mmCIF file of C-alpha atoms in Angstrom:
data_model
loop_
_atom_site.group_PDB
_atom_site.id
_atom_site.type_symbol
_atom_site.label_atom_id
_atom_site.label_comp_id
_atom_site.label_asym_id
_atom_site.label_seq_id
_atom_site.Cartn_x
_atom_site.Cartn_y
_atom_site.Cartn_z
ATOM 1 C CA ALA A 1 131.001 -22.857 13.747
ATOM 2 C CA ILE A 2 129.724 -20.697 10.891
ATOM 3 C CA LEU A 3 133.135 -19.048 10.540
ATOM 4 C CA GLU A 4 135.135 -22.269 10.907
ATOM 5 C CA GLY A 5 133.201 -24.075 8.203
ATOM 6 C CA GLY A 6 133.047 -27.706 7.324
ATOM 7 C CA GLU A 7 134.076 -30.013 4.518
ATOM 8 C CA THR A 8 133.210 -27.465 1.842
ATOM 9 C CA GLY A 9 134.919 -24.527 3.555
ATOM 10 C CA GLU A 10 133.893 -21.509 5.548
ATOM 11 C CA ALA A 11 130.168 -20.771 5.413
ATOM 12 C CA VAL A 12 130.657 -17.037 5.926
ATOM 13 C CA ILE A 13 133.669 -14.870 5.220
ATOM 14 C CA PRO A 14 132.925 -11.570 6.971
ATOM 15 C CA GLY A 15 133.151 -8.660 4.550
ATOM 16 C CA ASP A 16 133.222 -10.909 1.462
ATOM 17 C CA PRO A 17 129.742 -12.062 0.436
ATOM 18 C CA GLU A 18 130.917 -13.350 -2.961
ATOM 19 C CA ALA A 19 133.270 -15.850 -1.268
ATOM 20 C CA SER A 20 130.729 -16.937 1.364
ATOM 21 C CA LEU A 21 129.176 -20.373 0.809
ATOM 22 C CA LEU A 22 126.098 -19.378 2.790
ATOM 23 C CA LEU A 23 125.227 -16.715 0.233
ATOM 24 C CA LYS A 24 125.828 -19.103 -2.683
ATOM 25 C CA ALA A 25 123.549 -21.655 -1.026
ATOM 26 C CA ILE A 26 120.647 -19.285 -0.404
ATOM 27 C CA GLN A 27 120.948 -17.844 -3.911
ATOM 28 C CA TYR A 28 120.472 -21.378 -5.327
ATOM 29 C CA GLY A 29 123.500 -20.712 -7.535
ATOM 30 C CA GLU A 30 124.749 -24.307 -7.477
ATOM 31 C CA GLN A 31 122.716 -27.487 -7.978
ATOM 32 C CA ASP A 32 124.371 -29.313 -5.069
ATOM 33 C CA LEU A 33 124.255 -26.382 -2.655
ATOM 34 C CA GLN A 34 120.752 -25.032 -2.096
ATOM 35 C CA MET A 35 119.504 -23.851 1.242
ATOM 36 C CA PRO A 36 116.835 -24.057 2.518
ATOM 37 C CA PRO A 37 115.889 -27.047 0.371
ATOM 38 C CA GLU A 38 112.132 -26.456 0.641
ATOM 39 C CA ARG A 39 112.072 -23.049 -1.058
ATOM 40 C CA LYS A 40 114.349 -20.224 -2.078
ATOM 41 C CA PHE A 41 114.426 -17.156 0.146
ATOM 42 C CA SER A 42 112.915 -13.960 -1.254
ATOM 43 C CA GLU A 43 115.253 -11.478 -2.925
ATOM 44 C CA GLU A 44 114.741 -9.159 0.058
ATOM 45 C CA GLU A 45 115.830 -11.877 2.502
ATOM 46 C CA ILE A 46 118.862 -12.735 0.371
ATOM 47 C CA SER A 47 119.788 -9.061 0.128
ATOM 48 C CA THR A 48 119.566 -8.706 3.916
ATOM 49 C CA ILE A 49 121.918 -11.645 4.490
ATOM 50 C CA GLU A 50 124.293 -10.378 1.797
ATOM 51 C CA LYS A 51 124.428 -6.966 3.499
ATOM 52 C CA TRP A 52 125.012 -8.623 6.897
ATOM 53 C CA ILE A 53 127.986 -10.545 5.477
ATOM 54 C CA LYS A 54 129.312 -7.446 3.694
ATOM 55 C CA ASP A 55 129.075 -5.478 6.957
ATOM 56 C CA GLY A 56 131.214 -8.040 8.777
ATOM 57 C CA ALA A 57 128.676 -10.712 9.808
ATOM 58 C CA VAL A 58 128.526 -9.358 13.353
ATOM 59 C CA TRP A 59 126.204 -10.909 15.923
ATOM 60 C CA ALA A 60 125.861 -10.773 19.688
ATOM 61 C CA GLU A 61 127.546 -13.551 21.636
ATOM 62 C CA PRO A 62 125.168 -15.402 23.973
ATOM 63 C CA GLU A 63 125.723 -14.793 27.651
ATOM 64 C CA LYS A 64 127.710 -17.545 29.304
ATOM 65 C CA LYS A 65 126.184 -19.044 32.412
ATOM 66 C CA PRO A 66 128.495 -19.189 35.429
#
């Protein structure tokens, strides 16, 4: 779902942090797109997510139950 996106587009574009809405949201770069709404992540947390996106946004698939 994160790669398919929603009404505003793809949340993450692997390898392209600048085009990824997730990164824009956690950076609080746009008034209407701020995530999480309670508080901004630390610069270290944002940097970690930016690196993850830049490195291809790879994660392990959950095991499917038979």
